[in-house]
PDB file of C-alpha atoms in Angstrom:
ATOM      1  CA  MET A 480     345.431  21.162 -85.929  1.00  0.00           C
ATOM      2  CA  PRO A 481     344.495  24.784 -86.721  1.00  0.00           C
ATOM      3  CA  ILE A 482     341.986  25.686 -89.417  1.00  0.00           C
ATOM      4  CA  HIS A 483     343.765  26.827 -92.570  1.00  0.00           C
ATOM      5  CA  ASP A 484     342.976  29.730 -94.887  1.00  0.00           C
ATOM      6  CA  TRP A 485     341.405  27.869 -97.784  1.00  0.00           C
ATOM      7  CA  THR A 486     341.065  31.070 -99.835  1.00  0.00           C
ATOM      8  CA  ARG A 487     344.781  30.649-100.583  1.00  0.00           C
ATOM      9  CA  VAL A 488     344.135  27.670-102.857  1.00  0.00           C
ATOM     10  CA  LEU A 489     341.953  27.090-105.902  1.00  0.00           C
ATOM     11  CA  PRO A 490     338.525  25.447-105.557  1.00  0.00           C
ATOM     12  CA  GLY A 491     339.864  22.286-107.200  1.00  0.00           C
ATOM     13  CA  SER A 492     342.520  21.921-104.525  1.00  0.00           C
ATOM     14  CA  PHE A 493     339.921  22.300-101.786  1.00  0.00           C
ATOM     15  CA  HIS A 494     337.750  19.740-103.569  1.00  0.00           C
ATOM     16  CA  ASP A 495     340.574  17.201-103.391  1.00  0.00           C
ATOM     17  CA  PHE A 496     340.948  17.835 -99.659  1.00  0.00           C
ATOM     18  CA  HIS A 497     337.155  17.794 -99.240  1.00  0.00           C
ATOM     19  CA  CYS A 498     336.848  14.320-100.783  1.00  0.00           C
ATOM     20  CA  SER A 499     339.619  12.938 -98.590  1.00  0.00           C
ATOM     21  CA  TRP A 500     338.126  14.482 -95.432  1.00  0.00           C
ATOM     22  CA  ILE A 501     334.728  12.982 -96.197  1.00  0.00           C
ATOM     23  CA  THR A 502     336.278   9.537 -96.613  1.00  0.00           C
ATOM     24  CA  HIS A 503     338.076   9.780 -93.273  1.00  0.00           C
ATOM     25  CA  ILE A 504     334.895  10.907 -91.510  1.00  0.00           C
ATOM     26  CA  LYS A 505     332.867   8.084 -93.014  1.00  0.00           C
ATOM     27  CA  GLU A 506     335.468   5.456 -92.137  1.00  0.00           C
ATOM     28  CA  THR A 507     335.755   6.716 -88.557  1.00  0.00           C
ATOM     29  CA  LEU A 508     331.986   6.702 -88.070  1.00  0.00           C
ATOM     30  CA  ASN A 509     331.722   3.152 -89.392  1.00  0.00           C
ATOM     31  CA  ALA A 510     334.693   1.928 -87.326  1.00  0.00           C
ATOM     32  CA  GLY A 511     332.644   1.836 -84.138  1.00  0.00           C
ATOM     33  CA  LEU A 512     331.805   5.441 -83.326  1.00  0.00           C
ATOM     34  CA  LEU A 513     328.225   4.960 -84.510  1.00  0.00           C
ATOM     35  CA  PRO A 514     325.944   2.619 -82.564  1.00  0.00           C
ATOM     36  CA  PRO A 515     325.646  -0.745 -84.375  1.00  0.00           C
ATOM     37  CA  GLU A 516     322.184  -0.041 -85.809  1.00  0.00           C
ATOM     38  CA  PHE A 517     323.527   2.943 -87.776  1.00  0.00           C
ATOM     39  CA  TYR A 518     325.881   3.191 -90.716  1.00  0.00           C
ATOM     40  CA  ALA A 519     327.362   5.980 -92.827  1.00  0.00           C
ATOM     41  CA  LEU A 520     327.661   6.311 -96.609  1.00  0.00           C
ATOM     42  CA  ALA A 521     329.520   8.955 -98.618  1.00  0.00           C
ATOM     43  CA  GLU A 522     328.188  11.133-101.441  1.00  0.00           C
ATOM     44  CA  GLN A 523     324.735   9.693-101.739  1.00  0.00           C
ATOM     45  CA  HIS A 524     321.740  11.560-103.151  1.00  0.00           C
ATOM     46  CA  SER A 525     318.683  11.599-100.919  1.00  0.00           C
ATOM     47  CA  ASN A 526     315.382  13.474-100.823  1.00  0.00           C
ATOM     48  CA  ASP A 527     316.046  16.991-102.117  1.00  0.00           C
ATOM     49  CA  ALA A 528     319.451  17.295-100.428  1.00  0.00           C
ATOM     50  CA  ILE A 529     322.877  16.156-101.595  1.00  0.00           C
ATOM     51  CA  PRO A 530     324.817  15.402 -98.396  1.00  0.00           C
ATOM     52  CA  ASP A 531     328.478  14.546 -98.008  1.00  0.00           C
ATOM     53  CA  VAL A 532     327.947  11.848 -95.394  1.00  0.00           C
ATOM     54  CA  LEU A 533     324.701  10.070 -94.605  1.00  0.00           C
ATOM     55  CA  THR A 534     323.995   8.338 -91.333  1.00  0.00           C
ATOM     56  CA  LEU A 535     321.212   5.830 -91.814  1.00  0.00           C
ATOM     57  CA  THR A 536     319.400   3.140 -89.895  1.00  0.00           C
ATOM     58  CA  HIS A 537     316.948   0.468 -90.931  1.00  0.00           C
ATOM     59  CA  ARG A 538     313.301   1.531 -90.655  1.00  0.00           C
ATOM     60  CA  ARG A 539     312.280  -1.502 -88.541  1.00  0.00           C
ATOM     61  CA  GLU A 540     315.020  -0.778 -86.006  1.00  0.00           C
ATOM     62  CA  MET A 541     313.972   2.855 -85.722  1.00  0.00           C
ATOM     63  CA  GLN A 542     310.372   1.911 -85.085  1.00  0.00           C
ATOM     64  CA  SER A 543     311.097  -0.806 -82.546  1.00  0.00           C
ATOM     65  CA  GLU A 544     313.570   0.914 -80.284  1.00  0.00           C
ATOM     66  CA  LYS A 545     315.978   3.778 -79.875  1.00  0.00           C
ATOM     67  CA  PRO A 546     319.720   3.164 -79.590  1.00  0.00           C
ATOM     68  CA  THR A 547     320.560   1.410 -76.341  1.00  0.00           C
ATOM     69  CA  SER A 548     324.320   1.823 -76.592  1.00  0.00           C
ATOM     70  CA  GLY A 549     326.710   4.315 -78.115  1.00  0.00           C
ATOM     71  CA  GLY A 550     326.257   8.039 -78.447  1.00  0.00           C
ATOM     72  CA  VAL A 551     325.695  10.579 -75.699  1.00  0.00           C
ATOM     73  CA  LEU A 552     322.376  11.390 -74.056  1.00  0.00           C
ATOM     74  CA  LEU A 553     321.546  15.048 -74.563  1.00  0.00           C
ATOM     75  CA  ALA A 554     319.912  15.333 -71.144  1.00  0.00           C
ATOM     76  CA  GLU A 555     323.015  13.990 -69.408  1.00  0.00           C
ATOM     77  CA  ALA A 556     325.729  15.843 -71.333  1.00  0.00           C
ATOM     78  CA  PRO A 557     324.695  18.787 -73.549  1.00  0.00           C
ATOM     79  CA  PRO A 558     327.166  19.457 -76.399  1.00  0.00           C
ATOM     80  CA  LYS A 559     329.984  21.814 -75.421  1.00  0.00           C
ATOM     81  CA  VAL A 560     329.699  24.502 -78.091  1.00  0.00           C
ATOM     82  CA  GLY A 561     329.878  28.271 -77.946  1.00  0.00           C
ATOM     83  CA  ILE A 562     326.282  29.016 -78.928  1.00  0.00           C
ATOM     84  CA  HIS A 563     323.024  27.110 -78.477  1.00  0.00           C
ATOM     85  CA  MET A 564     320.046  28.457 -80.443  1.00  0.00           C
ATOM     86  CA  VAL A 565     316.358  27.524 -80.418  1.00  0.00           C
ATOM     87  CA  ALA A 566     314.064  28.562 -83.272  1.00  0.00           C
ATOM     88  CA  GLY A 567     311.393  31.144 -82.457  1.00  0.00           C
ATOM     89  CA  GLU A 568     307.704  30.295 -82.382  1.00  0.00           C
ATOM     90  CA  GLU A 569     307.272  31.525 -85.945  1.00  0.00           C
ATOM     91  CA  ALA A 570     309.136  28.389 -87.042  1.00  0.00           C
ATOM     92  CA  ALA A 571     306.320  26.256 -85.675  1.00  0.00           C
ATOM     93  CA  TYR A 572     303.810  28.043 -87.882  1.00  0.00           C
ATOM     94  CA  ARG A 573     306.024  27.714 -90.943  1.00  0.00           C
ATOM     95  CA  ALA A 574     306.192  23.988 -90.238  1.00  0.00           C
ATOM     96  CA  LEU A 575     302.417  23.731 -90.504  1.00  0.00           C
ATOM     97  CA  ARG A 576     302.685  24.016 -94.272  1.00  0.00           C
ATOM     98  CA  ARG A 577     302.589  20.527 -95.738  1.00  0.00           C
ATOM     99  CA  THR A 578     304.381  19.131 -98.754  1.00  0.00           C
ATOM    100  CA  VAL A 579     303.794  15.759-100.390  1.00  0.00           C
ATOM    101  CA  VAL A 580     306.994  13.712-100.282  1.00  0.00           C
ATOM    102  CA  ILE A 581     307.353  10.344-102.020  1.00  0.00           C
ATOM    103  CA  ARG A 582     309.717   7.958-100.277  1.00  0.00           C
ATOM    104  CA  HIS A 583     311.123   4.587-101.361  1.00  0.00           C
ATOM    105  CA  ARG A 584     310.052   1.556 -99.322  1.00  0.00           C
ATOM    106  CA  SER A 585     313.510   0.060 -99.080  1.00  0.00           C
ATOM    107  CA  GLY A 586     313.381   0.682 -95.321  1.00  0.00           C
ATOM    108  CA  HIS A 587     316.666   2.585 -94.877  1.00  0.00           C
ATOM    109  CA  ASP A 588     315.633   5.957 -93.453  1.00  0.00           C
ATOM    110  CA  ILE A 589     318.002   8.904 -93.384  1.00  0.00           C
ATOM    111  CA  VAL A 590     318.444  10.203 -89.860  1.00  0.00           C
ATOM    112  CA  ALA A 591     321.426  12.558 -90.163  1.00  0.00           C
ATOM    113  CA  MET A 592     323.662  14.246 -92.702  1.00  0.00           C
ATOM    114  CA  ILE A 593     327.048  15.950 -92.717  1.00  0.00           C
ATOM    115  CA  GLU A 594     327.751  18.749 -95.193  1.00  0.00           C
ATOM    116  CA  ILE A 595     331.139  20.357 -95.789  1.00  0.00           C
ATOM    117  CA  VAL A 596     330.614  23.629 -97.628  1.00  0.00           C
ATOM    118  CA  SER A 597     332.653  24.102-100.798  1.00  0.00           C
ATOM    119  CA  PRO A 598     333.493  27.370-102.607  1.00  0.00           C
ATOM    120  CA  GLY A 599     330.989  26.376-105.281  1.00  0.00           C
ATOM    121  CA  ASN A 600     328.154  26.546-102.756  1.00  0.00           C
ATOM    122  CA  LYS A 601     328.818  30.301-102.493  1.00  0.00           C
ATOM    123  CA  SER A 602     329.799  30.984-106.084  1.00  0.00           C
ATOM    124  CA  SER A 603     326.418  32.417-107.139  1.00  0.00           C
ATOM    125  CA  GLN A 604     323.115  33.430-105.608  1.00  0.00           C
ATOM    126  CA  ARG A 605     321.420  30.406-107.155  1.00  0.00           C
ATOM    127  CA  ALA A 606     324.052  27.984-105.821  1.00  0.00           C
ATOM    128  CA  LEU A 607     323.824  29.478-102.346  1.00  0.00           C
ATOM    129  CA  GLU A 608     320.033  29.408-102.258  1.00  0.00           C
ATOM    130  CA  GLN A 609     319.973  25.822-103.500  1.00  0.00           C
ATOM    131  CA  PHE A 610     322.311  24.681-100.732  1.00  0.00           C
ATOM    132  CA  VAL A 611     320.545  26.675 -98.015  1.00  0.00           C
ATOM    133  CA  ASP A 612     317.033  25.703 -99.089  1.00  0.00           C
ATOM    134  CA  LYS A 613     317.885  22.010 -99.236  1.00  0.00           C
ATOM    135  CA  SER A 614     319.629  22.119 -95.860  1.00  0.00           C
ATOM    136  CA  ALA A 615     316.701  23.869 -94.190  1.00  0.00           C
ATOM    137  CA  ALA A 616     314.269  21.467 -95.869  1.00  0.00           C
ATOM    138  CA  ALA A 617     316.181  18.481 -94.486  1.00  0.00           C
ATOM    139  CA  VAL A 618     315.915  19.857 -90.942  1.00  0.00           C
ATOM    140  CA  ARG A 619     312.206  20.566 -91.379  1.00  0.00           C
ATOM    141  CA  GLN A 620     311.763  16.957 -92.520  1.00  0.00           C
ATOM    142  CA  GLY A 621     313.301  15.746 -89.268  1.00  0.00           C
ATOM    143  CA  ILE A 622     316.804  14.980 -90.563  1.00  0.00           C
ATOM    144  CA  HIS A 623     319.569  16.052 -88.202  1.00  0.00           C
ATOM    145  CA  LEU A 624     322.334  18.006 -89.925  1.00  0.00           C
ATOM    146  CA  LEU A 625     325.943  19.034 -89.349  1.00  0.00           C
ATOM    147  CA  VAL A 626     327.285  21.825 -91.574  1.00  0.00           C
ATOM    148  CA  VAL A 627     330.971  22.779 -91.687  1.00  0.00           C
ATOM    149  CA  ASP A 628     331.659  26.151 -93.340  1.00  0.00           C
ATOM    150  CA  LEU A 629     335.382  26.963 -93.534  1.00  0.00           C
ATOM    151  CA  HIS A 630     334.974  29.675 -96.175  1.00  0.00           C
ATOM    152  CA  PRO A 631     334.598  33.372 -95.328  1.00  0.00           C
ATOM    153  CA  PRO A 632     331.207  35.006 -95.824  1.00  0.00           C
ATOM    154  CA  THR A 633     330.421  36.738 -99.096  1.00  0.00           C
ATOM    155  CA  ALA A 634     327.992  39.497-100.013  1.00  0.00           C
ATOM    156  CA  ARG A 635     325.447  36.700-100.524  1.00  0.00           C
ATOM    157  CA  ASP A 636     325.898  35.183 -97.042  1.00  0.00           C
ATOM    158  CA  GLU A 637     327.063  38.003 -94.787  1.00  0.00           C
ATOM    159  CA  GLN A 638     326.538  35.858 -91.675  1.00  0.00           C
ATOM    160  CA  GLY A 639     327.833  32.691 -93.296  1.00  0.00           C
ATOM    161  CA  ILE A 640     325.953  29.615 -94.432  1.00  0.00           C
ATOM    162  CA  HIS A 641     324.579  29.051 -90.931  1.00  0.00           C
ATOM    163  CA  GLY A 642     323.075  32.545 -90.891  1.00  0.00           C
ATOM    164  CA  GLU A 643     321.214  31.792 -94.107  1.00  0.00           C
ATOM    165  CA  ILE A 644     320.046  28.344 -93.000  1.00  0.00           C
ATOM    166  CA  TRP A 645     318.911  29.628 -89.612  1.00  0.00           C
ATOM    167  CA  GLU A 646     316.918  32.425 -91.226  1.00  0.00           C
ATOM    168  CA  ARG A 647     315.091  29.837 -93.358  1.00  0.00           C
ATOM    169  CA  ILE A 648     314.357  27.789 -90.256  1.00  0.00           C
ATOM    170  CA  GLY A 649     313.005  30.772 -88.356  1.00  0.00           C
ATOM    171  CA  GLY A 650     315.659  32.764 -86.502  1.00  0.00           C
ATOM    172  CA  SER A 651     318.585  35.136 -86.889  1.00  0.00           C
ATOM    173  CA  PHE A 652     322.321  34.843 -86.317  1.00  0.00           C
ATOM    174  CA  HIS A 653     325.224  37.294 -86.203  1.00  0.00           C
ATOM    175  CA  PHE A 654     328.912  36.454 -86.042  1.00  0.00           C
ATOM    176  CA  PRO A 655     330.581  37.124 -82.680  1.00  0.00           C
ATOM    177  CA  ASP A 656     333.873  39.034 -82.624  1.00  0.00           C
ATOM    178  CA  GLN A 657     336.113  38.233 -85.596  1.00  0.00           C
ATOM    179  CA  ARG A 658     335.216  34.557 -85.902  1.00  0.00           C
ATOM    180  CA  HIS A 659     333.601  34.341 -89.335  1.00  0.00           C
ATOM    181  CA  LEU A 660     333.756  30.613 -89.990  1.00  0.00           C
ATOM    182  CA  THR A 661     331.010  28.426 -88.559  1.00  0.00           C
ATOM    183  CA  LEU A 662     330.317  24.835 -87.653  1.00  0.00           C
ATOM    184  CA  ALA A 663     326.657  24.214 -86.899  1.00  0.00           C
ATOM    185  CA  SER A 664     324.872  21.088 -85.727  1.00  0.00           C
ATOM    186  CA  TYR A 665     321.102  21.121 -86.166  1.00  0.00           C
ATOM    187  CA  ARG A 666     318.879  19.067 -83.882  1.00  0.00           C
ATOM    188  CA  ALA A 667     315.823  18.571 -86.088  1.00  0.00           C
ATOM    189  CA  HIS A 668     313.423  18.695 -83.172  1.00  0.00           C
ATOM    190  CA  GLN A 669     309.902  19.603 -84.300  1.00  0.00           C
ATOM    191  CA  PRO A 670     308.294  22.070 -84.258  1.00  0.00           C
ATOM    192  CA  LEU A 671     311.264  24.088 -82.936  1.00  0.00           C
ATOM    193  CA  PRO A 672     314.647  22.939 -84.277  1.00  0.00           C
ATOM    194  CA  GLU A 673     317.809  23.774 -82.364  1.00  0.00           C
ATOM    195  CA  ALA A 674     321.305  24.704 -83.522  1.00  0.00           C
ATOM    196  CA  TYR A 675     324.563  24.097 -81.694  1.00  0.00           C
ATOM    197  CA  VAL A 676     327.035  26.535 -83.221  1.00  0.00           C
ATOM    198  CA  GLU A 677     330.784  26.922 -82.882  1.00  0.00           C
ATOM    199  CA  PRO A 678     332.157  30.103 -84.538  1.00  0.00           C
ATOM    200  CA  ARG A 679     335.776  29.767 -85.635  1.00  0.00           C
ATOM    201  CA  ALA A 680     338.529  31.671 -87.427  1.00  0.00           C
ATOM    202  CA  VAL A 681     341.624  30.748 -89.399  1.00  0.00           C
ATOM    203  CA  GLY A 682     344.338  29.625 -86.997  1.00  0.00           C
ATOM    204  CA  LEU A 683     341.976  28.391 -84.295  1.00  0.00           C
ATOM    205  CA  PRO A 684     341.774  24.644 -83.624  1.00  0.00           C
ATOM    206  CA  MET A 685     339.196  22.526 -85.406  1.00  0.00           C
ATOM    207  CA  PRO A 686     336.562  21.480 -82.848  1.00  0.00           C
ATOM    208  CA  ASP A 687     334.658  18.228 -82.761  1.00  0.00           C
ATOM    209  CA  MET A 688     330.916  18.737 -83.194  1.00  0.00           C
ATOM    210  CA  PRO A 689     327.772  16.882 -82.123  1.00  0.00           C
ATOM    211  CA  LEU A 690     325.823  14.922 -84.714  1.00  0.00           C
ATOM    212  CA  PHE A 691     322.346  13.991 -83.520  1.00  0.00           C
ATOM    213  CA  LEU A 692     320.993  10.509 -84.194  1.00  0.00           C
ATOM    214  CA  ASP A 693     317.586  11.215 -82.639  1.00  0.00           C
ATOM    215  CA  ASP A 694     316.038  13.904 -80.462  1.00  0.00           C
ATOM    216  CA  ASP A 695     317.814  12.641 -77.351  1.00  0.00           C
ATOM    217  CA  ARG A 696     321.160  11.236 -78.468  1.00  0.00           C
ATOM    218  CA  TYR A 697     324.206  12.452 -80.366  1.00  0.00           C
ATOM    219  CA  ILE A 698     327.784  11.460 -81.096  1.00  0.00           C
ATOM    220  CA  GLU A 699     330.835  13.713 -81.162  1.00  0.00           C
ATOM    221  CA  THR A 700     331.958  13.850 -84.789  1.00  0.00           C
ATOM    222  CA  PRO A 701     335.786  13.637 -84.875  1.00  0.00           C
ATOM    223  CA  LEU A 702     336.360  16.602 -87.153  1.00  0.00           C
ATOM    224  CA  GLU A 703     339.775  17.487 -85.725  1.00  0.00           C
ATOM    225  CA  THR A 704     341.445  14.102 -86.182  1.00  0.00           C
ATOM    226  CA  THR A 705     339.891  13.477 -89.599  1.00  0.00           C
ATOM    227  CA  TYR A 706     340.774  17.003 -90.751  1.00  0.00           C
ATOM    228  CA  GLY A 707     344.371  16.349 -89.747  1.00  0.00           C
ATOM    229  CA  SER A 708     344.451  13.001 -91.526  1.00  0.00           C
ATOM    230  CA  ALA A 709     343.079  14.527 -94.732  1.00  0.00           C
ATOM    231  CA  TYR A 710     345.470  17.474 -94.521  1.00  0.00           C
ATOM    232  CA  ARG A 711     348.515  15.255 -94.188  1.00  0.00           C
ATOM    233  CA  GLY A 712     347.516  13.543 -97.442  1.00  0.00           C
ATOM    234  CA  ILE A 713     347.467  16.645 -99.660  1.00  0.00           C
ATOM    235  CA  PRO A 714     350.527  17.548-101.776  1.00  0.00           C
ATOM    236  CA  GLY A 715     353.401  19.206 -99.947  1.00  0.00           C
ATOM    237  CA  TYR A 716     353.311  22.342-102.073  1.00  0.00           C
ATOM    238  CA  LEU A 717     349.656  22.908-101.092  1.00  0.00           C
ATOM    239  CA  GLN A 718     350.602  22.602 -97.432  1.00  0.00           C
ATOM    240  CA  GLU A 719     353.280  25.252 -98.017  1.00  0.00           C
ATOM    241  CA  VAL A 720     350.700  27.547 -99.632  1.00  0.00           C
ATOM    242  CA  LEU A 721     348.170  27.036 -96.844  1.00  0.00           C
ATOM    243  CA  GLU A 722     350.802  27.604 -94.167  1.00  0.00           C
ATOM    244  CA  GLY A 723     351.980  30.849 -95.823  1.00  0.00           C
ATOM    245  CA  ARG A 724     355.391  29.582 -96.901  1.00  0.00           C
ATOM    246  CA  GLU A 725     354.448  29.958-100.563  1.00  0.00           C
ATOM    247  CA  PRO A 726     352.252  32.588-102.295  1.00  0.00           C
ATOM    248  CA  PRO A 727     348.548  31.844-102.879  1.00  0.00           C
ATOM    249  CA  GLU A 728     347.684  29.436-105.650  1.00  0.00           C
ATOM    250  CA  THR A 729     346.631  30.885-109.019  1.00  0.00           C
ATOM    251  CA  ASP A 730     345.230  29.417-112.224  1.00  0.00           C
ATOM    252  CA  GLY A 731     348.824  29.002-113.379  1.00  0.00           C
ATOM    253  CA  ARG A 732     349.569  27.224-110.063  1.00  0.00           C
TER     254      ARG A 732
END
């Protein structure tokens, strides 16, 4: 299914789609895509980030062994994305700064997060910085991250959300050609994180993206099928707007 122009609908309409998409992703991950020692939860608050989907595993399992089944070994099959980026050495020096973090002893460590960017994340400089800072902080803390940004860049994020996050981590990014939407998977390898980036544009197909579970293993997140499932559940008139058969949505609908 092609990526739609979500600027044609109001933020509330995208929010409805966003919630449905998150549910489909979570259900698909828990239906056997994740190795058995992992599980996904939706809309949970954790650390200083507010992710859409959390992938967690029990602390004792993480300490005793890495996943023995499920997922793809990075060394055997690198993710097939358009751009692979490695942070510069300056990122290693930034990582030397230490922060005191208090964690709960429940034993369920966060290992990965999925974030779907909403219009509100770009609505003001403060909102953008909050999202970017928390995303970069999660990667620096060793949490793998997948960010899906289907909204065009603004004056506050001229290279998209990924450009802002990558600058915080310690690098630079510029859009290729006319593809100004980005999907970015961050391998929270320390001291030099990596990003697997797929630039996209309205009308191009939605790609699946890697989601890392540890430094060596990832799964392919089924963004295309879950996007399609969520899209088919939105009201028909919104589909007509998004497909250009009706004028863009306004406050008066």
